């Protein structure tokens, strides 16, 4: 897969080009000059905490929100002039569901398909296909308000696919879902990715970014902190393993002091102390030998959460 | 995988259709939503005229006796006005809650604006859907009025169009106001009680405007319901209204429809593309 993917990135021009993209609301800068490109077929992520400017960026890329300054082309078109032409080729899954609660499940898809100028006979068939894809066939006639959170999200994704979009934009697709619902959703998104749909998603879940993104940018306070594949970001900004030690809420900070020098780096969080090291077990053994007695200890692999902590000094989810 | 290559961008037919027919797609959506409360719509459209015509025309008319009002029976006098106020009621329902809902409570407008449809087209679609419902309601009213013998087939049919226009002239400025709201803390109820009700009562609906003291007549002059009702009366039974005043009536209705429609589009655009 990867050699082919690389070739594609080289031969085909990017579907999204953002350069020095800025969005200000009055005196508040939501997006402070971010630049990135997305290649066709790529799965691209924006990772960052709430309020980082991810949603605003997505709304600009979605040709809905107008940019304050900077250059932005989607599928070679400028959203300021060709909004409808761009939106005709996008699928959008917003952070907050905005399905029409006064319509039934299948009607929601049909009505939405009509907005793309698709004939009624076509939207009927397409709606049925997508209900199957979203595993909602037996809910076709249900009220939207009777669906679970996960079902609503799947319906929203199905709605975003009514026009066979070239790019699917997903803003926090699994926020608020239980683990099982998230896995079902990820599986559907994987299938789309395999079919060659370009995915652009925002998330503040590092596991989601690791699962779904070929490449991502880490965004904080409206600017890009780092860019790369999940693996390369972890390699660059973290160690292979992390040793998590808990000494009790009142002792963590103090113990972190005395641990400085252990591993590559020590990070004190309110509930635990993180020791970054290539060899977690080895480090734990050394500390035990030195008489350090944590209440609990855990060795795990580094994740994007650690990358984010390193880059910003803060956790992703606060 | 080689299928994924840079396609030469054609002017998307999808976008072209949306640019041309977008407002109609929105109206189609709205009408489909109305179908979910179709029983309310139909019962309202048939039941209201029956109740009003019986109560006002026959009951109150009996009390008024055979003294002609504006040269006709009380039932004939009141029927065109009742038809207009039914269209106004429809407009006041459709231009309040659904508008705030679309922006806020169940933000379908946000969903629509991710498609090729523009905010202006969303507003246009709302207006079209209200035209359809107000028109159908007025036609039903007209037919029932015919059964009551309060109008005769002919020019009076045009009063249906006037009633629809009155609905728009009353409802579109209200939509403009509702579109600026972030939440409803009683504003919609206030519109119903302090705008809809007094304008209906003091707009020459149940008695001629001139039978009120002059210091109250101004309410009628600024009310689209009075201007529209007078027009409807001209068409219904040939009420004597000077030509210049007919022109004023028409212009007044248009002066409420056109600028506020434009303003609603502006507000929707500002709100949805921020």
GROMACS .gro file of C-alpha atoms in nm, chain A residues 77-313:
model
  237
   77UNK     CA    1  -1.119   2.605  -0.639
   78UNK     CA    2  -1.138   2.913  -0.418
   79UNK     CA    3  -1.420   2.887  -0.160
   80UNK     CA    4  -1.477   3.262  -0.176
   81UNK     CA    5  -1.597   3.231  -0.534
   82UNK     CA    6  -1.692   2.871  -0.593
   83UNK     CA    7  -1.856   2.773  -0.264
   84UNK     CA    8  -2.138   2.567  -0.417
   85UNK     CA    9  -1.899   2.398  -0.663
   86UNK     CA   10  -1.670   2.295  -0.377
   87UNK     CA   11  -1.946   2.192  -0.139
   88UNK     CA   12  -2.101   1.981  -0.415
   89UNK     CA   13  -1.794   1.757  -0.392
   90UNK     CA   14  -1.758   1.743  -0.014
   91UNK     CA   15  -1.918   1.529   0.251
   92UNK     CA   16  -1.943   1.692   0.591
   93UNK     CA   17  -1.990   1.529   0.929
   94UNK     CA   18  -2.018   1.814   1.180
   95UNK     CA   19  -1.928   1.793   1.544
   96UNK     CA   20  -2.287   1.847   1.658
   97UNK     CA   21  -2.548   1.638   1.482
   98UNK     CA   22  -2.787   1.852   1.281
   99UNK     CA   23  -3.011   1.584   1.138
  100UNK     CA   24  -3.369   1.696   1.091
  101UNK     CA   25  -3.549   1.557   1.392
  102UNK     CA   26  -3.887   1.614   1.232
  103UNK     CA   27  -3.806   1.371   0.951
  104UNK     CA   28  -3.757   0.996   0.955
  105UNK     CA   29  -3.415   0.838   0.917
  106UNK     CA   30  -3.441   0.758   0.545
  107UNK     CA   31  -3.604   1.092   0.468
  108UNK     CA   32  -3.307   1.270   0.618
  109UNK     CA   33  -3.084   1.111   0.357
  110UNK     CA   34  -3.324   1.173   0.070
  111UNK     CA   35  -3.382   1.537   0.152
  112UNK     CA   36  -3.008   1.592   0.180
  113UNK     CA   37  -2.935   1.420  -0.148
  114UNK     CA   38  -3.179   1.655  -0.319
  115UNK     CA   39  -2.960   1.949  -0.214
  116UNK     CA   40  -2.705   1.819  -0.461
  117UNK     CA   41  -2.954   1.833  -0.744
  118UNK     CA   42  -2.988   1.455  -0.749
  119UNK     CA   43  -3.311   1.312  -0.893
  120UNK     CA   44  -3.566   1.168  -0.650
  121UNK     CA   45  -3.541   0.816  -0.796
  122UNK     CA   46  -3.165   0.823  -0.745
  123UNK     CA   47  -3.173   0.955  -0.388
  124UNK     CA   48  -3.418   0.679  -0.290
  125UNK     CA   49  -3.181   0.407  -0.410
  126UNK     CA   50  -2.874   0.583  -0.272
  127UNK     CA   51  -3.041   0.629   0.065
  128UNK     CA   52  -3.108   0.255   0.086
  129UNK     CA   53  -2.749   0.170  -0.009
  130UNK     CA   54  -2.612   0.403   0.254
  131UNK     CA   55  -2.853   0.284   0.521
  132UNK     CA   56  -2.704  -0.061   0.460
  133UNK     CA   57  -2.352   0.082   0.477
  134UNK     CA   58  -2.435   0.256   0.805
  135UNK     CA   59  -2.604  -0.060   0.938
  136UNK     CA   60  -2.931   0.123   0.980
  137UNK     CA   61  -3.157  -0.063   0.734
  138UNK     CA   62  -3.405  -0.162   0.999
  139UNK     CA   63  -3.418   0.197   1.128
  140UNK     CA   64  -3.518   0.347   0.793
  141UNK     CA   65  -3.859   0.455   0.916
  142UNK     CA   66  -3.755   0.540   1.272
  143UNK     CA   67  -3.761   0.886   1.414
  144UNK     CA   68  -3.416   1.041   1.439
  145UNK     CA   69  -3.478   1.118   1.806
  146UNK     CA   70  -3.515   0.745   1.875
  147UNK     CA   71  -3.161   0.667   1.753
  148UNK     CA   72  -2.866   0.619   1.987
  149UNK     CA   73  -2.571   0.857   1.970
  150UNK     CA   74  -2.369   0.612   1.764
  151UNK     CA   75  -2.654   0.555   1.521
  152UNK     CA   76  -2.701   0.928   1.475
  153UNK     CA   77  -2.334   0.967   1.393
  154UNK     CA   78  -2.353   0.684   1.139
  155UNK     CA   79  -2.659   0.842   0.986
  156UNK     CA   80  -2.477   1.174   0.965
  157UNK     CA   81  -2.187   1.002   0.791
  158UNK     CA   82  -2.430   0.832   0.553
  159UNK     CA   83  -2.583   1.173   0.484
  160UNK     CA   84  -2.238   1.310   0.406
  161UNK     CA   85  -2.191   1.034   0.149
  162UNK     CA   86  -2.514   1.094  -0.044
  163UNK     CA   87  -2.326   1.289  -0.312
  164UNK     CA   88  -2.029   1.047  -0.338
  165UNK     CA   89  -1.794   1.314  -0.209
  166UNK     CA   90  -1.430   1.335  -0.312
  167UNK     CA   91  -1.340   1.454   0.036
  168UNK     CA   92  -1.513   1.361   0.359
  169UNK     CA   93  -1.469   1.612   0.642
  170UNK     CA   94  -1.527   1.473   0.991
  171UNK     CA   95  -1.525   1.701   1.291
  172UNK     CA   96  -1.475   1.500   1.611
  173UNK     CA   97  -1.653   1.196   1.464
  174UNK     CA   98  -1.657   0.983   1.779
  175UNK     CA   99  -1.670   1.237   2.059
  176UNK     CA  100  -1.927   1.132   2.315
  177UNK     CA  101  -1.963   0.775   2.188
  178UNK     CA  102  -1.910   0.461   2.392
  179UNK     CA  103  -1.616   0.237   2.297
  180UNK     CA  104  -1.824  -0.013   2.102
  181UNK     CA  105  -1.996   0.257   1.897
  182UNK     CA  106  -1.657   0.413   1.825
  183UNK     CA  107  -1.519   0.087   1.692
  184UNK     CA  108  -1.817   0.036   1.462
  185UNK     CA  109  -1.767   0.389   1.332
  186UNK     CA  110  -1.394   0.345   1.281
  187UNK     CA  111  -1.463   0.030   1.086
  188UNK     CA  112  -1.697   0.221   0.850
  189UNK     CA  113  -1.441   0.498   0.806
  190UNK     CA  114  -1.173   0.240   0.733
  191UNK     CA  115  -1.385   0.103   0.451
  192UNK     CA  116  -1.421   0.448   0.301
  193UNK     CA  117  -1.048   0.499   0.326
  194UNK     CA  118  -0.991   0.169   0.147
  195UNK     CA  119  -1.225   0.281  -0.129
  196UNK     CA  120  -1.002   0.584  -0.181
  197UNK     CA  121  -1.213   0.858  -0.021
  198UNK     CA  122  -0.999   1.139   0.110
  199UNK     CA  123  -1.067   1.181   0.480
  200UNK     CA  124  -0.996   1.492   0.680
  201UNK     CA  125  -1.079   1.461   1.047
  202UNK     CA  126  -1.031   1.648   1.368
  203UNK     CA  127  -1.003   1.472   1.696
  204UNK     CA  128  -0.875   1.516   2.044
  205UNK     CA  129  -0.843   1.141   2.087
  206UNK     CA  130  -0.493   1.019   2.016
  207UNK     CA  131  -0.608   0.662   1.962
  208UNK     CA  132  -0.847   0.781   1.695
  209UNK     CA  133  -0.574   0.976   1.522
  210UNK     CA  134  -0.345   0.673   1.537
  211UNK     CA  135  -0.616   0.446   1.399
  212UNK     CA  136  -0.737   0.661   1.114
  213UNK     CA  137  -0.475   0.914   1.008
  214UNK     CA  138  -0.196   0.860   0.757
  215UNK     CA  139  -0.063   1.198   0.851
  216UNK     CA  140  -0.161   1.468   1.092
  217UNK     CA  141  -0.090   1.809   1.225
  218UNK     CA  142  -0.092   1.886   1.594
  219UNK     CA  143  -0.276   2.213   1.648
  220UNK     CA  144  -0.281   2.425   1.959
  221UNK     CA  145  -0.414   2.777   2.005
  222UNK     CA  146  -0.470   2.817   1.634
  223UNK     CA  147  -0.118   2.727   1.520
  224UNK     CA  148   0.054   2.408   1.404
  225UNK     CA  149   0.290   2.259   1.661
  226UNK     CA  150   0.409   1.960   1.459
  227UNK     CA  151   0.332   1.761   1.148
  228UNK     CA  152   0.397   1.403   1.042
  229UNK     CA  153   0.273   1.046   1.052
  230UNK     CA  154   0.161   0.922   1.394
  231UNK     CA  155   0.471   0.699   1.414
  232UNK     CA  156   0.714   0.969   1.311
  233UNK     CA  157   0.566   1.218   1.556
  234UNK     CA  158   0.602   0.967   1.838
  235UNK     CA  159   0.957   0.892   1.729
  236UNK     CA  160   1.049   1.257   1.709
  237UNK     CA  161   0.878   1.395   2.016
  238UNK     CA  162   0.863   1.103   2.254
  239UNK     CA  163   1.044   0.787   2.355
  240UNK     CA  164   0.949   0.433   2.264
  241UNK     CA  165   0.802   0.356   2.604
  242UNK     CA  166   0.656   0.539   2.898
  243UNK     CA  167   0.670   0.434   3.261
  244UNK     CA  168   0.369   0.559   3.452
  245UNK     CA  169   0.409   0.582   3.829
  246UNK     CA  170   0.146   0.678   4.084
  247UNK     CA  171   0.249   0.792   4.427
  248UNK     CA  172  -0.084   0.940   4.539
  249UNK     CA  173  -0.214   1.283   4.448
  250UNK     CA  174  -0.018   1.476   4.713
  251UNK     CA  175   0.315   1.308   4.650
  252UNK     CA  176   0.336   1.298   4.268
  253UNK     CA  177   0.494   1.640   4.223
  254UNK     CA  178   0.746   1.586   4.499
  255UNK     CA  179   0.845   1.242   4.367
  256UNK     CA  180   0.881   1.379   4.016
  257UNK     CA  181   1.146   1.616   4.154
  258UNK     CA  182   1.346   1.331   4.298
  259UNK     CA  183   1.305   1.126   3.980
  260UNK     CA  184   1.446   1.396   3.751
  261UNK     CA  185   1.734   1.242   3.567
  262UNK     CA  186   1.557   0.912   3.525
  263UNK     CA  187   1.491   0.808   3.164
  264UNK     CA  188   1.503   1.074   2.894
  265UNK     CA  189   1.252   1.303   3.056
  266UNK     CA  190   1.014   1.314   3.351
  267UNK     CA  191   0.671   1.472   3.337
  268UNK     CA  192   0.458   1.531   3.645
  269UNK     CA  193   0.082   1.519   3.603
  270UNK     CA  194  -0.163   1.574   3.888
  271UNK     CA  195  -0.248   1.204   3.909
  272UNK     CA  196   0.077   1.039   3.802
  273UNK     CA  197   0.440   1.079   3.705
  274UNK     CA  198   0.553   0.987   3.353
  275UNK     CA  199   0.906   0.867   3.289
  276UNK     CA  200   0.998   0.869   2.920
  277UNK     CA  201   1.244   0.597   2.831
  278UNK     CA  202   1.331   0.347   2.561
  279UNK     CA  203   1.309   0.062   2.812
  280UNK     CA  204   1.027   0.095   3.062
  281UNK     CA  205   1.078  -0.233   3.245
  282UNK     CA  206   1.450  -0.168   3.284
  283UNK     CA  207   1.386   0.180   3.419
  284UNK     CA  208   1.131   0.045   3.665
  285UNK     CA  209   1.378  -0.214   3.788
  286UNK     CA  210   1.645   0.053   3.838
  287UNK     CA  211   1.407   0.276   4.033
  288UNK     CA  212   1.288  -0.014   4.250
  289UNK     CA  213   1.649  -0.096   4.326
  290UNK     CA  214   1.706   0.268   4.426
  291UNK     CA  215   1.426   0.235   4.679
  292UNK     CA  216   1.151   0.416   4.489
  293UNK     CA  217   0.817   0.258   4.587
  294UNK     CA  218   0.524   0.378   4.373
  295UNK     CA  219   0.167   0.273   4.463
  296UNK     CA  220   0.119   0.144   4.111
  297UNK     CA  221   0.335   0.128   3.801
  298UNK     CA  222   0.263   0.067   3.437
  299UNK     CA  223   0.480   0.040   3.128
  300UNK     CA  224   0.318   0.134   2.799
  301UNK     CA  225   0.412   0.244   2.449
  302UNK     CA  226   0.427   0.614   2.372
  303UNK     CA  227   0.120   0.765   2.211
  304UNK     CA  228   0.025   1.091   2.047
  305UNK     CA  229  -0.096   1.203   2.386
  306UNK     CA  230   0.269   1.207   2.493
  307UNK     CA  231   0.362   1.399   2.181
  308UNK     CA  232   0.103   1.657   2.264
  309UNK     CA  233   0.215   1.682   2.624
  310UNK     CA  234   0.572   1.732   2.509
  311UNK     CA  235   0.475   1.998   2.255
  312UNK     CA  236   0.240   2.201   2.469
  313UNK     CA  237   0.306   2.100   2.827
   0.00000   0.00000   0.00000
